[in-house]
Amino acid sequence: MSGQNNEPNDTEEILEPNARNIILSIIGQLSKGSDLHRVSLPTFVLEPRSFLERITDFMSHPEILLNAHKLPTAEERMVAITKYYLSGWHIRPKGVRKPYNPVLGEYFRCKWNFENGTDAYYVSEQISHHPPISAYVFGSPENNFIIQGEMRPKSKFYGTSAATHLEGTASIKFLNHPGEEYIITYPSIYVYGVLFGKLTYDLGDSATITCEKTDLSCRAEFKTKGIFSGSYNSISGKIKKTSTGETLYDFSGKWSEKIYSGPESIFFDALTAQQHPKDVAPEDAQDPFESRRLWRKVTENLKNKNIDAATEEKNIIEQDQRDETRVREETGTKYNHRFFDVTESGSTWKLKNLSDDPLKAKVEIDNFIFKYDPTATV
């Protein structure tokens, strides 16, 4: 057994005594295995943005996908998708912070503009509050890729640690390769040191990418640091031919720093990669249920370290949600989702009225998402 690894980690955080006492008083009421979603966490542990916006972290390097549809072989396209998938995990808040829990009907939308004159779009919507389900779509019809997915976070308390298991899947399609669909799963987020010591954030468990048509699959193992050995943020994985198990490509390293293919070839370098900025409408031009405008007062007070005022504003939003839910239940009113429909199987969600034809999809997206009139559907 090796000695304890004392390498620095920017996802560690030391809580002030009063903050620690507040957290201890909350978890003292929980049993091991308790669901944390219905627990109201103290405002000081919040990251000042919604989970719907945090999903866009995974789209911070869209340039990886811009020319992926032009790659001549399925193996090359799988490698590009794997690189894209691994590129978003290094973006996270300093310390241990949890984004706002989106309320039902909340949504976030934005664009990315590229040097070749094309763009990509994103919209996400909270389609369920209990249990929490966030549906999203990210794509660029002009560059022949569409990603649709949903995240169903389930947070659990494990005694000395907590975890958010990101259930749900994402689907990546290249519009010029009909039938080629890549299904993606997510790892889990762990927080250690809940009862004592430093709070530490890490990723664990495995994530997969599979494509039935091309007979290719990838399994990535996110390895949490051991007590006496190992290191933070480690990852390894292989791309294989599914039917035979033959390894075609492997990678390892740290998802927060450098991932290598082979001993020296860099697969992805998070230390030098530049985030592609997203274009978000000013808050005053947003609909009241768009994330930044909805949470604006909470965010302002958090950034000004006015925790009491932030808590009060957060409580107002949450109480409005409870009141609206009660009215719907009393009147038997069904909630109508703005942007997403459940699929025929009932297991996943998809953007309404999205064509597989790139030119039609471009027009539909501009009209439906970015010229959306909130008074017309809700």
PDB file of N, CA, C and O in Angstrom, residues 150-180:
ATOM      1  N   GLU A 150     -31.605  13.735 -21.297  1.00  0.00           N
ATOM      2  CA  GLU A 150     -32.201  14.173 -20.045  1.00  0.00           C
ATOM      3  C   GLU A 150     -31.309  13.709 -18.899  1.00  0.00           C
ATOM      4  O   GLU A 150     -30.628  12.694 -18.996  1.00  0.00           O
ATOM      5  N   MET A 151     -31.289  14.507 -17.857  1.00  0.00           N
ATOM      6  CA  MET A 151     -30.583  14.150 -16.631  1.00  0.00           C
ATOM      7  C   MET A 151     -31.607  14.002 -15.519  1.00  0.00           C
ATOM      8  O   MET A 151     -32.472  14.859 -15.348  1.00  0.00           O
ATOM      9  N   ARG A 152     -31.451  12.912 -14.785  1.00  0.00           N
ATOM     10  CA  ARG A 152     -32.346  12.605 -13.676  1.00  0.00           C
ATOM     11  C   ARG A 152     -31.506  12.424 -12.423  1.00  0.00           C
ATOM     12  O   ARG A 152     -31.234  11.293 -12.010  1.00  0.00           O
ATOM     13  N   PRO A 153     -31.031  13.523 -11.829  1.00  0.00           N
ATOM     14  CA  PRO A 153     -30.127  13.398 -10.684  1.00  0.00           C
ATOM     15  C   PRO A 153     -30.829  12.829  -9.452  1.00  0.00           C
ATOM     16  O   PRO A 153     -31.935  13.250  -9.103  1.00  0.00           O
ATOM     17  N   LYS A 154     -30.185  11.869  -8.817  1.00  0.00           N
ATOM     18  CA  LYS A 154     -30.670  11.303  -7.565  1.00  0.00           C
ATOM     19  C   LYS A 154     -29.570  11.442  -6.525  1.00  0.00           C
ATOM     20  O   LYS A 154     -28.505  10.836  -6.651  1.00  0.00           O
ATOM     21  N   SER A 155     -29.809  12.270  -5.521  1.00  0.00           N
ATOM     22  CA  SER A 155     -28.802  12.534  -4.499  1.00  0.00           C
ATOM     23  C   SER A 155     -29.051  11.674  -3.277  1.00  0.00           C
ATOM     24  O   SER A 155     -30.178  11.587  -2.785  1.00  0.00           O
ATOM     25  N   LYS A 156     -27.985  11.050  -2.786  1.00  0.00           N
ATOM     26  CA  LYS A 156     -28.082  10.150  -1.648  1.00  0.00           C
ATOM     27  C   LYS A 156     -27.056  10.522  -0.581  1.00  0.00           C
ATOM     28  O   LYS A 156     -25.958  10.990  -0.895  1.00  0.00           O
ATOM     29  N   PHE A 157     -27.429  10.285   0.681  1.00  0.00           N
ATOM     30  CA  PHE A 157     -26.532  10.489   1.811  1.00  0.00           C
ATOM     31  C   PHE A 157     -26.037   9.129   2.280  1.00  0.00           C
ATOM     32  O   PHE A 157     -26.819   8.204   2.494  1.00  0.00           O
ATOM     33  N   TYR A 158     -24.701   8.997   2.432  1.00  0.00           N
ATOM     34  CA  TYR A 158     -24.114   7.700   2.765  1.00  0.00           C
ATOM     35  C   TYR A 158     -23.379   7.703   4.107  1.00  0.00           C
ATOM     36  O   TYR A 158     -22.478   6.915   4.325  1.00  0.00           O
ATOM     37  N   GLY A 159     -23.729   8.587   4.995  1.00  0.00           N
ATOM     38  CA  GLY A 159     -23.119   8.591   6.319  1.00  0.00           C
ATOM     39  C   GLY A 159     -22.007   9.604   6.433  1.00  0.00           C
ATOM     40  O   GLY A 159     -22.150  10.624   7.112  1.00  0.00           O
ATOM     41  N   THR A 160     -20.879   9.355   5.785  1.00  0.00           N
ATOM     42  CA  THR A 160     -19.773  10.324   5.793  1.00  0.00           C
ATOM     43  C   THR A 160     -19.583  10.974   4.427  1.00  0.00           C
ATOM     44  O   THR A 160     -18.687  11.793   4.258  1.00  0.00           O
ATOM     45  N   SER A 161     -20.397  10.601   3.468  1.00  0.00           N
ATOM     46  CA  SER A 161     -20.292  11.158   2.122  1.00  0.00           C
ATOM     47  C   SER A 161     -21.691  11.303   1.522  1.00  0.00           C
ATOM     48  O   SER A 161     -22.674  10.796   2.063  1.00  0.00           O
ATOM     49  N   ALA A 162     -21.751  12.008   0.397  1.00  0.00           N
ATOM     50  CA  ALA A 162     -23.004  12.154  -0.348  1.00  0.00           C
ATOM     51  C   ALA A 162     -22.679  11.988  -1.826  1.00  0.00           C
ATOM     52  O   ALA A 162     -21.532  12.164  -2.252  1.00  0.00           O
ATOM     53  N   ALA A 163     -23.677  11.626  -2.594  1.00  0.00           N
ATOM     54  CA  ALA A 163     -23.449  11.426  -4.028  1.00  0.00           C
ATOM     55  C   ALA A 163     -24.666  11.860  -4.817  1.00  0.00           C
ATOM     56  O   ALA A 163     -25.800  11.765  -4.343  1.00  0.00           O
ATOM     57  N   THR A 164     -24.411  12.343  -6.008  1.00  0.00           N
ATOM     58  CA  THR A 164     -25.464  12.598  -6.980  1.00  0.00           C
ATOM     59  C   THR A 164     -25.254  11.638  -8.139  1.00  0.00           C
ATOM     60  O   THR A 164     -24.236  11.713  -8.845  1.00  0.00           O
ATOM     61  N   HIS A 165     -26.177  10.719  -8.300  1.00  0.00           N
ATOM     62  CA  HIS A 165     -26.115   9.756  -9.392  1.00  0.00           C
ATOM     63  C   HIS A 165     -26.888  10.341 -10.573  1.00  0.00           C
ATOM     64  O   HIS A 165     -28.097  10.582 -10.479  1.00  0.00           O
ATOM     65  N   LEU A 166     -26.177  10.596 -11.651  1.00  0.00           N
ATOM     66  CA  LEU A 166     -26.784  11.241 -12.826  1.00  0.00           C
ATOM     67  C   LEU A 166     -27.390  10.175 -13.724  1.00  0.00           C
ATOM     68  O   LEU A 166     -26.757   9.680 -14.657  1.00  0.00           O
ATOM     69  N   GLU A 167     -28.627   9.830 -13.426  1.00  0.00           N
ATOM     70  CA  GLU A 167     -29.325   8.870 -14.263  1.00  0.00           C
ATOM     71  C   GLU A 167     -29.859   9.571 -15.517  1.00  0.00           C
ATOM     72  O   GLU A 167     -29.883  10.793 -15.598  1.00  0.00           O
ATOM     73  N   GLY A 168     -30.299   8.771 -16.482  1.00  0.00           N
ATOM     74  CA  GLY A 168     -30.736   9.319 -17.758  1.00  0.00           C
ATOM     75  C   GLY A 168     -29.685   9.051 -18.819  1.00  0.00           C
ATOM     76  O   GLY A 168     -28.612   8.493 -18.552  1.00  0.00           O
ATOM     77  N   THR A 169     -29.973   9.447 -20.050  1.00  0.00           N
ATOM     78  CA  THR A 169     -29.054   9.229 -21.171  1.00  0.00           C
ATOM     79  C   THR A 169     -29.072  10.432 -22.107  1.00  0.00           C
ATOM     80  O   THR A 169     -29.958  11.282 -22.037  1.00  0.00           O
ATOM     81  N   ALA A 170     -28.061  10.474 -22.967  1.00  0.00           N
ATOM     82  CA  ALA A 170     -28.024  11.444 -24.064  1.00  0.00           C
ATOM     83  C   ALA A 170     -27.859  10.683 -25.365  1.00  0.00           C
ATOM     84  O   ALA A 170     -27.280   9.592 -25.395  1.00  0.00           O
ATOM     85  N   SER A 171     -28.369  11.259 -26.435  1.00  0.00           N
ATOM     86  CA  SER A 171     -28.272  10.659 -27.767  1.00  0.00           C
ATOM     87  C   SER A 171     -27.602  11.645 -28.712  1.00  0.00           C
ATOM     88  O   SER A 171     -28.042  12.789 -28.835  1.00  0.00           O
ATOM     89  N   ILE A 172     -26.498  11.205 -29.349  1.00  0.00           N
ATOM     90  CA  ILE A 172     -25.820  12.027 -30.352  1.00  0.00           C
ATOM     91  C   ILE A 172     -26.082  11.422 -31.726  1.00  0.00           C
ATOM     92  O   ILE A 172     -25.861  10.228 -31.942  1.00  0.00           O
ATOM     93  N   LYS A 173     -26.557  12.257 -32.652  1.00  0.00           N
ATOM     94  CA  LYS A 173     -26.794  11.815 -34.023  1.00  0.00           C
ATOM     95  C   LYS A 173     -26.061  12.732 -34.991  1.00  0.00           C
ATOM     96  O   LYS A 173     -26.026  13.951 -34.801  1.00  0.00           O
ATOM     97  N   PHE A 174     -25.469  12.118 -36.027  1.00  0.00           N
ATOM     98  CA  PHE A 174     -24.956  12.864 -37.163  1.00  0.00           C
ATOM     99  C   PHE A 174     -26.011  12.784 -38.257  1.00  0.00           C
ATOM    100  O   PHE A 174     -26.360  11.702 -38.720  1.00  0.00           O
ATOM    101  N   LEU A 175     -26.515  13.937 -38.675  1.00  0.00           N
ATOM    102  CA  LEU A 175     -27.638  13.958 -39.598  1.00  0.00           C
ATOM    103  C   LEU A 175     -27.282  13.405 -40.976  1.00  0.00           C
ATOM    104  O   LEU A 175     -28.175  12.987 -41.726  1.00  0.00           O
ATOM    105  N   ASN A 176     -25.998  13.398 -41.327  1.00  0.00           N
ATOM    106  CA  ASN A 176     -25.579  12.864 -42.624  1.00  0.00           C
ATOM    107  C   ASN A 176     -25.170  11.391 -42.539  1.00  0.00           C
ATOM    108  O   ASN A 176     -24.662  10.833 -43.511  1.00  0.00           O
ATOM    109  N   HIS A 177     -25.401  10.767 -41.400  1.00  0.00           N
ATOM    110  CA  HIS A 177     -25.143   9.329 -41.231  1.00  0.00           C
ATOM    111  C   HIS A 177     -26.405   8.702 -40.625  1.00  0.00           C
ATOM    112  O   HIS A 177     -26.450   8.418 -39.418  1.00  0.00           O
ATOM    113  N   PRO A 178     -27.446   8.501 -41.411  1.00  0.00           N
ATOM    114  CA  PRO A 178     -28.730   8.007 -40.892  1.00  0.00           C
ATOM    115  C   PRO A 178     -28.563   6.690 -40.124  1.00  0.00           C
ATOM    116  O   PRO A 178     -27.834   5.795 -40.537  1.00  0.00           O
ATOM    117  N   GLY A 179     -29.237   6.628 -38.996  1.00  0.00           N
ATOM    118  CA  GLY A 179     -29.226   5.421 -38.185  1.00  0.00           C
ATOM    119  C   GLY A 179     -28.050   5.305 -37.247  1.00  0.00           C
ATOM    120  O   GLY A 179     -28.002   4.406 -36.404  1.00  0.00           O
ATOM    121  N   GLU A 180     -27.084   6.219 -37.363  1.00  0.00           N
ATOM    122  CA  GLU A 180     -25.900   6.175 -36.510  1.00  0.00           C
ATOM    123  C   GLU A 180     -26.186   7.021 -35.263  1.00  0.00           C
ATOM    124  O   GLU A 180     -26.104   8.241 -35.288  1.00  0.00           O
TER     125      GLU A 180
END
